[in-house]
Short mmCIF file of C-alpha atoms in Angstrom, two decimals:
data_model
loop_
_atom_site.label_atom_id
_atom_site.label_comp_id
_atom_site.label_asym_id
_atom_site.label_seq_id
_atom_site.Cartn_x
_atom_site.Cartn_y
_atom_site.Cartn_z
CA MET A 172 0.00 0.00 0.00
CA LEU A 173 1.45 3.35 -1.06
CA PRO A 174 1.94 6.10 1.54
CA VAL A 175 -0.22 9.22 1.57
CA ILE A 176 0.83 12.84 2.15
CA ALA A 177 -1.73 15.08 3.83
CA ALA A 178 -1.78 18.18 1.66
CA ASP A 179 -3.92 20.96 0.25
CA PRO A 180 -6.17 20.86 -1.68
CA ALA A 181 -6.37 17.06 -1.13
CA PRO A 182 -4.27 14.15 0.16
CA LEU A 183 -1.73 12.78 -2.29
CA THR A 184 -0.71 9.13 -2.77
CA PHE A 185 2.88 8.74 -3.92
CA ASP A 186 5.46 6.05 -4.63
CA PRO A 187 8.79 6.78 -2.86
CA ALA A 188 10.64 4.91 -5.61
CA THR A 189 9.53 7.54 -8.14
CA THR A 190 9.73 10.57 -5.85
CA ALA A 191 12.52 13.12 -5.57
CA LEU A 192 13.29 15.84 -3.06
CA VAL A 193 14.32 19.10 -4.75
CA ILE A 194 15.96 21.74 -2.51
CA ILE A 195 16.11 25.12 -4.20
CA ASP A 196 19.01 27.57 -3.77
CA MET A 197 19.78 27.25 -0.06
CA GLN A 198 23.01 29.15 -0.65
CA ARG A 199 25.12 31.43 1.52
CA ASP A 200 24.66 34.30 -0.96
CA PHE A 201 20.95 34.31 -0.12
CA LEU A 202 20.88 33.30 3.55
CA GLU A 203 23.95 34.94 5.10
CA PRO A 204 24.97 38.57 5.60
CA GLY A 205 27.19 39.97 2.89
CA GLY A 206 25.60 37.94 0.10
CA PHE A 207 23.49 38.92 -2.86
CA GLY A 208 20.27 38.89 -0.85
CA GLU A 209 21.53 41.52 1.52
CA THR A 210 22.86 43.72 -1.30
CA LEU A 211 19.25 44.02 -2.49
CA GLY A 212 18.26 45.44 0.90
CA ASN A 213 16.63 42.29 2.29
CA ASP A 214 16.59 40.82 5.78
CA VAL A 215 18.37 37.51 5.22
CA THR A 216 17.34 36.15 8.63
CA LEU A 217 13.83 35.62 7.27
CA LEU A 218 15.12 32.88 4.97
CA GLN A 219 16.94 31.05 7.74
CA THR A 220 13.61 29.90 9.21
CA ALA A 221 13.37 27.34 6.39
CA VAL A 222 16.57 25.52 7.38
CA PRO A 223 15.24 23.33 10.27
CA PRO A 224 12.16 22.05 8.35
CA ILE A 225 14.31 21.25 5.32
CA ARG A 226 16.79 19.39 7.52
CA ALA A 227 13.98 17.20 8.84
CA VAL A 228 12.71 16.31 5.36
CA LEU A 229 16.25 15.83 4.09
CA ALA A 230 17.03 13.35 6.89
CA ALA A 231 13.86 11.38 6.10
CA ALA A 232 14.63 11.37 2.37
CA ARG A 233 18.17 10.13 2.98
CA SER A 234 16.91 7.41 5.29
CA ALA A 235 14.40 6.21 2.69
CA GLY A 236 16.85 6.41 -0.22
CA LEU A 237 14.96 9.03 -2.23
CA LEU A 238 16.63 10.87 -5.07
CA ILE A 239 17.84 14.18 -3.63
CA VAL A 240 18.55 17.20 -5.84
CA HIS A 241 20.16 20.45 -4.70
CA THR A 242 20.10 23.51 -6.95
CA ARG A 243 22.41 26.53 -6.89
CA GLU A 244 21.82 29.75 -8.77
CA GLY A 245 24.99 31.26 -10.12
CA HIS A 246 26.96 32.16 -13.19
CA LYS A 247 30.24 31.43 -14.90
CA PRO A 248 33.20 33.63 -13.91
CA ASP A 249 33.07 35.45 -17.26
CA LEU A 250 29.30 36.06 -16.84
CA SER A 251 28.68 34.69 -20.34
CA ASP A 252 25.49 32.97 -19.13
CA ALA A 253 24.10 36.06 -17.37
CA PRO A 254 21.85 38.20 -19.58
CA PRO A 255 22.33 42.00 -19.43
CA ALA A 256 18.79 42.48 -18.10
CA LYS A 257 19.70 40.47 -15.04
CA LEU A 258 23.07 42.13 -14.50
CA GLU A 259 21.61 45.64 -14.75
CA ARG A 260 18.46 45.00 -12.73
CA GLY A 261 17.71 47.38 -9.83
CA THR A 262 20.15 49.44 -7.82
CA PRO A 263 21.90 47.01 -5.50
CA THR A 264 24.92 48.03 -3.45
CA ALA A 265 26.88 45.33 -5.33
CA ARG A 266 25.92 43.67 -8.58
CA ILE A 267 26.37 40.07 -9.72
CA GLY A 268 30.04 39.34 -10.18
CA ALA A 269 31.20 42.14 -7.92
CA PRO A 270 33.59 41.33 -5.03
CA GLY A 271 31.93 40.70 -1.67
CA PRO A 272 32.68 39.31 1.79
CA MET A 273 32.18 35.76 0.45
CA GLY A 274 33.90 36.22 -2.91
CA ARG A 275 32.36 37.39 -6.14
CA ILE A 276 28.59 37.54 -5.79
CA LEU A 277 26.65 34.65 -7.38
CA ILE A 278 29.70 33.27 -9.19
CA ARG A 279 30.19 29.52 -9.32
CA GLY A 280 33.03 28.27 -7.19
CA GLU A 281 33.01 31.23 -4.82
CA PRO A 282 32.34 30.67 -1.08
CA GLY A 283 29.02 32.51 -1.27
CA HIS A 284 27.80 30.23 -4.04
CA ALA A 285 28.00 27.19 -1.75
CA ILE A 286 25.03 25.62 0.02
CA VAL A 287 24.76 26.39 3.73
CA PRO A 288 26.60 23.81 5.88
CA GLU A 289 23.43 22.57 7.61
CA LEU A 290 22.09 21.30 4.27
CA ALA A 291 25.33 20.50 2.46
CA PRO A 292 25.01 17.69 -0.10
CA ILE A 293 26.64 14.34 0.58
CA ARG A 294 28.08 11.85 -1.88
CA GLY A 295 25.49 10.49 -4.27
CA GLU A 296 23.20 13.52 -4.20
CA VAL A 297 22.66 15.56 -7.36
CA VAL A 298 23.74 19.19 -7.51
CA ILE A 299 22.31 21.32 -10.33
CA ASP A 300 23.91 24.67 -11.16
CA LYS A 301 21.36 26.89 -12.84
CA PRO A 302 21.79 30.34 -14.37
CA GLY A 303 18.14 31.35 -14.07
CA LYS A 304 15.18 31.24 -11.71
CA GLY A 305 13.81 27.87 -12.76
CA ALA A 306 15.71 24.63 -12.14
CA PHE A 307 14.87 23.24 -15.60
CA TYR A 308 16.17 26.15 -17.67
CA ALA A 309 19.63 25.47 -19.21
CA THR A 310 20.29 22.49 -16.88
CA ASP A 311 20.27 18.70 -16.93
CA LEU A 312 17.53 18.35 -14.31
CA GLY A 313 15.00 17.02 -16.80
CA ALA A 314 17.38 14.30 -17.97
CA VAL A 315 18.25 13.33 -14.37
CA LEU A 316 14.60 12.94 -13.42
CA SER A 317 13.73 11.03 -16.59
CA ALA A 318 16.59 8.58 -16.06
CA ARG A 319 15.22 7.75 -12.61
CA ARG A 320 11.58 7.64 -13.80
CA ILE A 321 10.61 10.32 -11.30
CA ALA A 322 6.92 11.31 -11.24
CA THR A 323 6.55 13.30 -7.99
CA LEU A 324 8.65 16.20 -6.74
CA LEU A 325 8.83 17.44 -3.16
CA VAL A 326 10.01 21.03 -3.54
CA CYS A 327 11.38 23.39 -0.90
CA GLY A 328 13.90 26.22 -0.65
CA VAL A 329 14.06 29.94 -1.35
CA THR A 330 12.51 32.11 -2.32
CA THR A 331 8.90 30.96 -2.38
CA GLU A 332 7.60 33.39 -4.98
CA VAL A 333 10.64 33.38 -7.28
CA CYS A 334 12.84 30.31 -7.73
CA VAL A 335 10.56 27.81 -5.95
CA HIS A 336 7.47 29.02 -7.78
CA THR A 337 9.23 29.09 -11.15
CA THR A 338 10.57 25.55 -10.72
CA ILE A 339 7.14 24.20 -9.71
CA ARG A 340 5.51 25.84 -12.70
CA GLU A 341 8.14 24.44 -15.05
CA ALA A 342 7.73 20.97 -13.56
CA ASN A 343 3.95 21.16 -13.76
CA ASP A 344 4.14 21.94 -17.49
CA ARG A 345 6.38 18.89 -17.90
CA GLY A 346 3.87 16.56 -16.24
CA TYR A 347 5.39 16.22 -12.75
CA ARG A 348 3.24 16.18 -9.63
CA CYS A 349 4.68 18.84 -7.32
CA VAL A 350 4.30 19.20 -3.57
CA ALA A 351 5.51 22.46 -2.05
CA ILE A 352 6.75 21.97 1.53
CA GLY A 353 5.33 25.16 3.01
CA ASP A 354 7.47 25.59 6.12
CA GLY A 355 10.51 24.52 4.07
CA CYS A 356 10.08 27.60 1.86
CA ALA A 357 10.71 31.21 2.80
CA SER A 358 10.73 34.69 1.36
CA TYR A 359 12.20 38.07 2.16
CA ARG A 360 8.60 39.29 2.25
CA PRO A 361 6.24 37.12 4.35
CA GLU A 362 3.16 38.22 2.40
CA PHE A 363 4.73 36.93 -0.83
CA HIS A 364 5.40 33.61 0.84
CA ARG A 365 1.78 33.26 1.94
CA VAL A 366 0.30 34.25 -1.41
CA GLY A 367 2.80 32.11 -3.34
CA LEU A 368 1.72 28.95 -1.51
CA ALA A 369 -1.94 29.83 -1.92
CA MET A 370 -1.48 30.19 -5.68
CA ILE A 371 0.00 26.68 -5.98
CA ALA A 372 -2.98 24.98 -4.33
CA ALA A 373 -5.64 27.27 -5.80
CA GLN A 374 -8.36 25.98 -8.15
CA GLY A 375 -7.99 22.36 -7.11
CA GLY A 376 -4.17 22.44 -7.26
CA ILE A 377 -3.50 24.36 -10.43
CA PHE A 378 0.26 23.98 -9.96
CA GLY A 379 0.37 21.23 -7.35
CA TRP A 380 -0.08 20.55 -3.64
CA VAL A 381 1.06 22.31 -0.46
CA SER A 382 2.08 20.36 2.62
CA SER A 383 4.50 20.68 5.55
CA SER A 384 7.77 19.07 6.64
CA LEU A 385 6.03 17.01 9.32
CA ARG A 386 3.33 15.77 6.96
CA CYS A 387 5.93 14.76 4.37
CA SER A 388 8.60 13.20 6.61
CA ALA A 389 6.47 10.48 8.20
CA PRO A 390 5.06 9.07 4.90
CA ILE A 391 8.54 9.15 3.33
CA VAL A 392 10.01 6.99 6.08
CA SER A 393 7.01 4.64 6.18
CA GLY A 394 7.24 4.15 2.43
CA PHE A 395 10.45 2.11 2.78
CA PRO A 396 10.18 0.34 6.18
CA HIS A 397 12.58 -2.40 5.04
CA ARG A 398 15.37 -0.14 3.83
CA PRO A 399 17.95 0.84 6.49
CA ALA A 400 19.37 4.32 6.74
CA VAL A 401 22.74 4.57 5.01
CA THR A 402 24.67 6.71 7.46
CA PRO A 403 28.26 7.86 6.89
CA GLY A 404 29.39 5.47 9.65
CA LEU A 405 27.69 2.51 7.97
CA ALA A 406 29.17 3.48 4.62
CA LEU A 407 32.64 3.65 6.21
CA ALA A 408 32.16 0.17 7.69
CA TYR A 409 31.17 -1.17 4.27
CA THR A 410 34.28 0.47 2.79
CA ARG A 411 36.58 -1.12 5.35
CA VAL A 412 35.16 -4.60 4.80
CA ALA A 413 35.41 -4.15 1.06
CA GLY A 414 39.03 -3.04 1.45
CA GLN A 415 39.88 -6.16 3.42
CA LEU A 416 38.27 -8.36 0.79
CA VAL A 417 40.17 -6.59 -1.97
CA GLY A 418 43.41 -7.00 -0.02
CA ALA A 419 42.82 -10.72 0.36
CA ALA A 420 42.05 -11.08 -3.33
CA ARG A 421 45.20 -9.24 -4.30
CA ALA A 422 47.33 -11.38 -2.00
CA ALA A 423 45.82 -14.50 -3.51
CA ALA A 424 46.49 -13.23 -7.03
CA ILE A 425 50.08 -12.15 -6.40
CA ALA A 426 51.34 -15.06 -4.30
CA PRO A 427 51.20 -17.78 -7.04
CA ARG A 428 53.56 -15.71 -9.20
CA ILE A 429 56.40 -16.37 -6.72
CA PRO A 430 58.20 -19.57 -7.77
CA PRO A 431 57.56 -22.28 -5.16
CA SER A 432 61.25 -23.03 -4.88
CA THR A 433 61.96 -19.54 -3.54
CA HIS A 434 59.78 -19.93 -0.48
CA ALA A 435 62.27 -22.21 1.21
CA ALA A 436 64.85 -19.41 1.06
CA LEU A 437 62.52 -16.55 2.04
CA PRO A 438 62.53 -15.37 5.66
CA ALA A 439 59.27 -15.97 7.46
CA GLU A 440 58.38 -12.27 7.48
CA GLU A 441 58.61 -12.06 3.69
CA LEU A 442 56.10 -14.80 2.96
CA PRO A 443 52.82 -13.39 1.57
CA ALA A 444 49.90 -13.09 3.93
CA THR A 445 46.41 -11.61 3.92
CA PRO A 446 44.99 -9.09 6.41
CA PRO A 447 44.71 -10.38 10.00
CA ALA A 448 40.94 -9.91 9.95
CA PHE A 449 40.56 -13.22 8.14
CA ARG A 450 41.20 -15.84 10.81
CA SER A 451 40.42 -19.52 10.89
CA ARG A 452 38.98 -21.30 13.91
CA GLY A 453 42.41 -22.41 15.00
CA GLY A 454 43.63 -18.81 15.29
CA THR A 455 45.81 -18.91 12.16
CA SER A 456 45.09 -16.45 9.39
CA LEU A 457 43.51 -18.08 6.38
CA GLY A 458 45.94 -16.11 4.26
CA GLU A 459 48.95 -17.04 6.41
CA SER A 460 51.20 -19.89 5.45
CA PRO A 461 51.07 -22.74 8.01
CA CYS A 462 54.87 -22.79 7.83
CA ARG A 463 54.86 -19.47 9.70
CA SER A 464 52.87 -20.70 12.66
CA ALA A 465 54.35 -19.77 16.03
CA THR A 466 53.85 -23.32 17.30
CA THR A 467 56.02 -25.03 14.71
CA ARG A 468 58.56 -27.68 15.64
CA PRO A 469 61.36 -29.40 13.72
CA LEU A 470 60.24 -31.98 11.22
CA ALA A 471 62.93 -34.48 12.21
CA ALA A 472 61.78 -34.42 15.83
CA SER A 473 58.13 -35.09 15.03
CA THR A 474 58.09 -37.29 11.93
CA PRO A 475 60.02 -40.56 11.47
CA THR A 476 62.57 -40.50 8.67
CA SER A 477 60.95 -43.53 7.07
CA LYS A 478 57.65 -41.65 6.77
CA ARG A 479 59.17 -38.43 5.36
CA GLN A 480 58.17 -37.78 1.76
CA PRO A 481 61.09 -36.75 -0.45
CA GLY A 482 60.75 -34.54 -3.48
CA CYS A 483 58.42 -32.03 -1.79
CA SER A 484 57.53 -29.54 -4.52
CA ARG A 485 57.36 -26.63 -2.09
CA PHE A 486 60.64 -27.42 -0.34
CA PRO A 487 62.78 -29.30 -2.89
CA SER A 488 65.85 -29.01 -0.65
CA ILE A 489 64.31 -31.33 1.95
CA ARG A 490 65.52 -34.90 1.62
CA PRO A 491 65.51 -37.85 4.00
CA GLY A 492 68.14 -37.34 6.63
CA SER A 493 68.43 -33.53 6.08
CA ALA A 494 67.97 -31.10 8.96
CA PRO A 495 65.13 -28.71 8.10
CA SER A 496 64.87 -25.32 9.76
CA ALA A 497 62.75 -24.88 12.86
CA ALA A 498 60.37 -22.60 10.94
CA ILE A 499 59.04 -25.54 8.89
CA SER A 500 56.00 -27.27 10.25
CA PRO A 501 54.75 -30.78 9.45
CA SER A 502 51.43 -29.11 8.63
CA CYS A 503 52.97 -27.94 5.35
CA ALA A 504 52.26 -31.39 3.93
CA ARG A 505 48.54 -30.56 3.95
CA PRO A 506 47.92 -26.83 3.54
CA PRO A 507 44.53 -25.31 4.37
CA ARG A 508 42.00 -25.34 1.57
CA MET A 509 41.66 -21.54 1.73
CA TRP A 510 45.40 -20.91 1.16
CA PRO A 511 45.50 -20.30 -2.60
CA SER A 512 49.18 -19.46 -3.01
CA PHE A 513 50.57 -22.94 -3.69
CA PRO A 514 49.44 -26.20 -5.22
CA CYS A 515 49.48 -29.31 -3.09
CA PRO A 516 53.15 -29.55 -2.09
CA THR A 517 53.43 -33.32 -1.78
CA ARG A 518 53.67 -35.98 -4.42
CA ARG A 519 51.45 -39.00 -4.23
CA LYS A 520 53.25 -42.21 -3.31
CA PRO A 521 53.27 -44.90 -5.97
CA PRO A 522 50.75 -47.65 -5.33
CA ARG A 523 52.06 -50.64 -3.36
CA SER A 524 52.88 -53.62 -5.42
CA THR A 525 51.25 -56.90 -4.47
CA LYS A 526 53.14 -59.92 -3.22
CA HIS A 527 52.45 -61.62 -6.52
CA GLU A 528 54.07 -58.75 -8.42
CA ARG A 529 57.08 -58.78 -6.11
CA SER A 530 57.72 -62.54 -6.44
CA GLY A 531 60.88 -63.30 -8.39
CA HIS A 532 62.19 -59.72 -7.85
CA ASP A 533 64.39 -58.09 -5.30
CA ALA A 534 61.43 -56.53 -3.51
CA ARG A 535 61.90 -53.93 -0.87
CA SER A 536 60.63 -54.30 2.65
CA GLU A 537 56.93 -53.89 3.13
CA HIS A 538 57.65 -51.28 5.72
CA ASP A 539 59.79 -49.12 3.42
CA ASP A 540 57.88 -46.26 1.86
CA GLY A 541 60.91 -45.28 -0.35
#
């Protein structure tokens, strides 16, 4: 059953899989002193009231895995995408492109062009740089939404009557269902904010629906009850585990390239091993050669000479009667199945000949494994 958003003029059923959150122009140039908003003579503190509601909806959208889009209004450093009518509009104390406390005003890449830290995008979220009021004009927003098969847009940001309203109207003409999050929008003039929201929901929702952050957050989360929130800590844990797996795979791929005959001459610390996170039940790393075990003992002291198998492919220097080093363990005759660096080091013994086959020949003793 699809979740429902309580909204004006009527409740709206939506599918979270085809819904996107669009946050309009929550930039320092508009919300902080010294930016473009203040140069126009506005009280920028009025826009800051939209930050907490947007944070609540943003947290819910991230938890549910919705597509999240941030927009930023700004222009290229050479102002080639800024029409003269916009550059010459009004009598501000500083025009677009002029130096300001946060760099050049409304220029991409400047500190003032950035989104406020409370709503800063994280990895995986879409950021659209737009030169105009609407988010669809001269941008890739339409292609991004089409690729994800988005049908419903939850829109918030600043200002209500300008960039938010323009984007909702553009989206409405393109067939999207738009929900304006009322307390997540703000204006330098409160009366414009009130009238702008009323216009969206007028005449049965001529441009869309109007709701609130609380009404939107709960249905968003309930729409994906089985999907866990992907927090930065969880993503870091996934990255660490993936790194260990990659390290083990690389060790397994590199180790076979070392000729087996060289391992007898290598010091114990130079033998390849995988990260210590991969441990077997016995306490030995699955990527660690059994010949490096701390509990090894001399082969001659633990295995009778008659049972020793000559011609070991891993240690060709070992022969009956030789004195192997103390670092060599009898376990090397049967390496763990998970150790991929070497083939089976032993050679199968020839089948025993029967008494009938040995008759008439100088047969060896039955107890000699030779």
